[in-house]
C-alpha cells in the first residue's frame, strides 16, 4: 500500500508538471493580452509608457521560460500570483468564489448520483420494458443536450414564463435568508443534477445487469434468495466501479458548474474565470487550470482507494 501511494504521488507530480507547462504555453500563445485593457480611454494615443511600465511590473518582458520557472516556483509554495485585472491575490479571489461553486457542484453531485442509483435499479429490474426504454431514451437525450441549453430552457419555463423560481444570483435584494438561498439553488442544482444523473444512470443499469447475470446471483436464486435480495447484493458489488465513475466525473461537474454559473449569474468561480479569459488575466486562468488538474489526479487517486475499500478483491499495486 505504501509503495502504491508513493508511486502514485510521484506520478501525480509528473502529470501536474506536464499540465502546468501545457497550460502556460497555451495561455501565452493565445492572441491578445492583458495590457491593452489596462489603458484608460483618455490615454489611448499615448499609451506607450504605461504599457511598458505594466509589462515590466507583470514580468511579461522576460522570456517565456523565465516566466514559467518563476510561476512554477511560486505555485510550489502555494502562491497563485496576483491578478492583473483586480490587482489582488488570486488565492483570495478564488477563496471568495469557491464556496458558491462547491455548493452548486456538491449538491448536483449528491442529488444526481442518488437519482441515478434509483433510476438505474428501476431500469435493471424492468429490463426490456417500456419503463426501461423510456428512462434510457430520456437519459440519452439529456446526455446529448448541452447543460447551458437546459439551463436556458429551465429559466424560460420556470422563471420567465411562470415566475415560479428566481433565475439568477444567490439571493434576492434585501433578503439573505436560507429559504431564499434554497429557492435560488433549485434551478442551477436541478440542471446540474439532471445532466449528471443522465450519465450515471446508464452505468448503474449496465453494472447491475452484469452482476445479476453472474454465477453467484444465479446460485443465490437457486438456493431460495428473492429477486430483491439478489438486486441488493448485485448493487453492492456495483458500487466499486460506480465510485470510480463518480469520482472521475467530479472535474467534469466543476466544468459544468462553471458554465451554469454564467447562465444563472451565479457568483462563483465561473464568472471570475470567464472574466479572466476575456481579459487575458494569466494568473487566474493558470490557477484555475491547475486546480482542475489537481482535482483530476486526486479524484482518480481517491477512486482507487475507495474501490479497494469497497471491494476486498481489488489489490492496489
GROMACS .gro file of C-alpha atoms in nm, residues 122-302:
model
  181
  122UNK     CA    1  -3.558   0.056  -1.184
  123UNK     CA    2  -3.422   0.004  -1.535
  124UNK     CA    3  -3.227  -0.310  -1.444
  125UNK     CA    4  -3.522  -0.464  -1.260
  126UNK     CA    5  -3.750  -0.399  -1.560
  127UNK     CA    6  -3.510  -0.481  -1.842
  128UNK     CA    7  -3.672  -0.466  -2.185
  129UNK     CA    8  -3.989  -0.299  -2.058
  130UNK     CA    9  -4.141   0.032  -2.161
  131UNK     CA   10  -4.005   0.186  -1.840
  132UNK     CA   11  -3.653   0.069  -1.925
  133UNK     CA   12  -3.663   0.205  -2.278
  134UNK     CA   13  -3.833   0.525  -2.165
  135UNK     CA   14  -3.573   0.608  -1.899
  136UNK     CA   15  -3.292   0.511  -2.136
  137UNK     CA   16  -3.427   0.736  -2.414
  138UNK     CA   17  -3.470   1.034  -2.183
  139UNK     CA   18  -3.120   0.980  -2.042
  140UNK     CA   19  -2.972   0.968  -2.392
  141UNK     CA   20  -3.150   1.291  -2.492
  142UNK     CA   21  -3.032   1.468  -2.177
  143UNK     CA   22  -2.676   1.342  -2.227
  144UNK     CA   23  -2.679   1.488  -2.577
  145UNK     CA   24  -2.813   1.826  -2.468
  146UNK     CA   25  -2.564   2.094  -2.354
  147UNK     CA   26  -2.605   2.197  -1.991
  148UNK     CA   27  -2.628   2.566  -2.079
  149UNK     CA   28  -2.922   2.496  -2.313
  150UNK     CA   29  -3.106   2.305  -2.042
  151UNK     CA   30  -3.038   2.597  -1.811
  152UNK     CA   31  -3.187   2.848  -2.054
  153UNK     CA   32  -3.493   2.627  -2.108
  154UNK     CA   33  -3.541   2.597  -1.730
  155UNK     CA   34  -3.512   2.975  -1.690
  156UNK     CA   35  -3.765   3.037  -1.968
  157UNK     CA   36  -4.025   2.790  -1.838
  158UNK     CA   37  -3.994   2.811  -1.460
  159UNK     CA   38  -3.883   3.171  -1.422
  160UNK     CA   39  -3.975   3.390  -1.720
  161UNK     CA   40  -4.296   3.211  -1.819
  162UNK     CA   41  -4.449   3.107  -1.487
  163UNK     CA   42  -4.240   3.301  -1.234
  164UNK     CA   43  -4.205   3.004  -1.002
  165UNK     CA   44  -3.833   3.035  -0.928
  166UNK     CA   45  -3.566   3.306  -0.944
  167UNK     CA   46  -3.342   3.292  -1.248
  168UNK     CA   47  -3.014   3.440  -1.125
  169UNK     CA   48  -2.788   3.527  -0.832
  170UNK     CA   49  -2.775   3.359  -0.490
  171UNK     CA   50  -3.028   3.579  -0.314
  172UNK     CA   51  -3.291   3.843  -0.374
  173UNK     CA   52  -3.205   4.208  -0.296
  174UNK     CA   53  -3.252   4.269   0.075
  175UNK     CA   54  -3.316   3.903   0.151
  176UNK     CA   55  -3.034   3.679   0.269
  177UNK     CA   56  -3.243   3.409   0.436
  178UNK     CA   57  -3.180   3.037   0.400
  179UNK     CA   58  -3.517   2.987   0.233
  180UNK     CA   59  -3.429   3.248  -0.029
  181UNK     CA   60  -3.093   3.080  -0.092
  182UNK     CA   61  -3.264   2.743  -0.138
  183UNK     CA   62  -3.506   2.893  -0.391
  184UNK     CA   63  -3.215   3.032  -0.591
  185UNK     CA   64  -3.036   2.697  -0.574
  186UNK     CA   65  -3.324   2.496  -0.720
  187UNK     CA   66  -3.275   2.577  -1.089
  188UNK     CA   67  -2.894   2.553  -1.126
  189UNK     CA   68  -2.866   2.250  -0.896
  190UNK     CA   69  -3.152   2.072  -1.074
  191UNK     CA   70  -2.994   2.123  -1.416
  192UNK     CA   71  -2.652   2.007  -1.296
  193UNK     CA   72  -2.802   1.705  -1.118
  194UNK     CA   73  -3.008   1.608  -1.422
  195UNK     CA   74  -2.704   1.618  -1.652
  196UNK     CA   75  -2.501   1.411  -1.406
  197UNK     CA   76  -2.787   1.168  -1.348
  198UNK     CA   77  -2.834   1.110  -1.721
  199UNK     CA   78  -2.475   0.987  -1.750
  200UNK     CA   79  -2.465   0.786  -1.427
  201UNK     CA   80  -2.796   0.605  -1.480
  202UNK     CA   81  -2.655   0.414  -1.774
  203UNK     CA   82  -2.355   0.300  -1.571
  204UNK     CA   83  -2.577   0.181  -1.286
  205UNK     CA   84  -2.805  -0.012  -1.523
  206UNK     CA   85  -2.521  -0.182  -1.712
  207UNK     CA   86  -2.327  -0.265  -1.396
  208UNK     CA   87  -2.627  -0.406  -1.214
  209UNK     CA   88  -2.738  -0.616  -1.512
  210UNK     CA   89  -2.387  -0.757  -1.540
  211UNK     CA   90  -2.389  -0.853  -1.172
  212UNK     CA   91  -2.738  -1.004  -1.192
  213UNK     CA   92  -2.628  -1.231  -1.477
  214UNK     CA   93  -2.324  -1.360  -1.286
  215UNK     CA   94  -2.296  -1.712  -1.145
  216UNK     CA   95  -2.319  -1.618  -0.778
  217UNK     CA   96  -2.655  -1.445  -0.830
  218UNK     CA   97  -2.798  -1.743  -1.018
  219UNK     CA   98  -2.671  -1.970  -0.741
  220UNK     CA   99  -2.831  -1.749  -0.476
  221UNK     CA  100  -3.163  -1.752  -0.662
  222UNK     CA  101  -3.145  -2.131  -0.696
  223UNK     CA  102  -3.093  -2.156  -0.320
  224UNK     CA  103  -3.409  -1.959  -0.249
  225UNK     CA  104  -3.299  -1.597  -0.242
  226UNK     CA  105  -3.555  -1.342  -0.362
  227UNK     CA  106  -3.503  -1.113  -0.660
  228UNK     CA  107  -3.485  -0.816  -0.425
  229UNK     CA  108  -3.208  -0.978  -0.224
  230UNK     CA  109  -3.022  -1.059  -0.545
  231UNK     CA  110  -3.054  -0.700  -0.667
  232UNK     CA  111  -2.931  -0.570  -0.333
  233UNK     CA  112  -2.628  -0.797  -0.350
  234UNK     CA  113  -2.562  -0.702  -0.711
  235UNK     CA  114  -2.594  -0.331  -0.637
  236UNK     CA  115  -2.345  -0.362  -0.353
  237UNK     CA  116  -2.090  -0.517  -0.590
  238UNK     CA  117  -2.164  -0.249  -0.849
  239UNK     CA  118  -2.067   0.030  -0.610
  240UNK     CA  119  -1.694  -0.020  -0.672
  241UNK     CA  120  -1.695   0.064  -1.044
  242UNK     CA  121  -1.965   0.323  -0.982
  243UNK     CA  122  -1.748   0.505  -0.729
  244UNK     CA  123  -1.472   0.521  -0.989
  245UNK     CA  124  -1.708   0.680  -1.242
  246UNK     CA  125  -1.844   0.927  -0.985
  247UNK     CA  126  -1.500   1.038  -0.874
  248UNK     CA  127  -1.374   1.073  -1.230
  249UNK     CA  128  -1.681   1.284  -1.316
  250UNK     CA  129  -1.606   1.538  -1.040
  251UNK     CA  130  -1.380   1.756  -1.262
  252UNK     CA  131  -1.644   1.746  -1.536
  253UNK     CA  132  -1.902   1.857  -1.280
  254UNK     CA  133  -1.679   2.151  -1.193
  255UNK     CA  134  -1.668   2.245  -1.560
  256UNK     CA  135  -2.045   2.210  -1.585
  257UNK     CA  136  -2.091   2.422  -1.273
  258UNK     CA  137  -1.870   2.694  -1.422
  259UNK     CA  138  -2.079   2.704  -1.740
  260UNK     CA  139  -2.407   2.710  -1.548
  261UNK     CA  140  -2.279   2.989  -1.327
  262UNK     CA  141  -2.261   3.207  -1.636
  263UNK     CA  142  -2.616   3.110  -1.736
  264UNK     CA  143  -2.763   3.171  -1.389
  265UNK     CA  144  -2.534   3.465  -1.296
  266UNK     CA  145  -2.414   3.258  -1.002
  267UNK     CA  146  -2.135   3.443  -0.817
  268UNK     CA  147  -1.890   3.153  -0.813
  269UNK     CA  148  -1.562   3.076  -0.985
  270UNK     CA  149  -1.727   3.061  -1.326
  271UNK     CA  150  -1.782   3.435  -1.365
  272UNK     CA  151  -1.432   3.501  -1.230
  273UNK     CA  152  -1.269   3.262  -1.479
  274UNK     CA  153  -1.472   3.384  -1.777
  275UNK     CA  154  -1.379   3.743  -1.699
  276UNK     CA  155  -1.015   3.638  -1.667
  277UNK     CA  156  -1.025   3.466  -2.007
  278UNK     CA  157  -1.172   3.776  -2.170
  279UNK     CA  158  -0.912   3.998  -2.001
  280UNK     CA  159  -0.622   3.752  -2.057
  281UNK     CA  160  -0.560   3.754  -1.682
  282UNK     CA  161  -0.296   3.479  -1.691
  283UNK     CA  162  -0.260   3.422  -1.313
  284UNK     CA  163  -0.633   3.346  -1.269
  285UNK     CA  164  -0.651   3.132  -1.584
  286UNK     CA  165  -0.346   2.929  -1.486
  287UNK     CA  166  -0.457   2.892  -1.124
  288UNK     CA  167  -0.798   2.760  -1.229
  289UNK     CA  168  -0.639   2.524  -1.479
  290UNK     CA  169  -0.408   2.384  -1.213
  291UNK     CA  170  -0.700   2.346  -0.970
  292UNK     CA  171  -0.887   2.139  -1.229
  293UNK     CA  172  -0.575   1.931  -1.300
  294UNK     CA  173  -0.519   1.873  -0.928
  295UNK     CA  174  -0.884   1.775  -0.890
  296UNK     CA  175  -0.848   1.522  -1.173
  297UNK     CA  176  -0.545   1.345  -1.026
  298UNK     CA  177  -0.683   1.350  -0.672
  299UNK     CA  178  -1.020   1.218  -0.789
  300UNK     CA  179  -0.854   0.926  -0.966
  301UNK     CA  180  -0.640   0.852  -0.660
  302UNK     CA  181  -0.942   0.869  -0.427
   0.00000   0.00000   0.00000
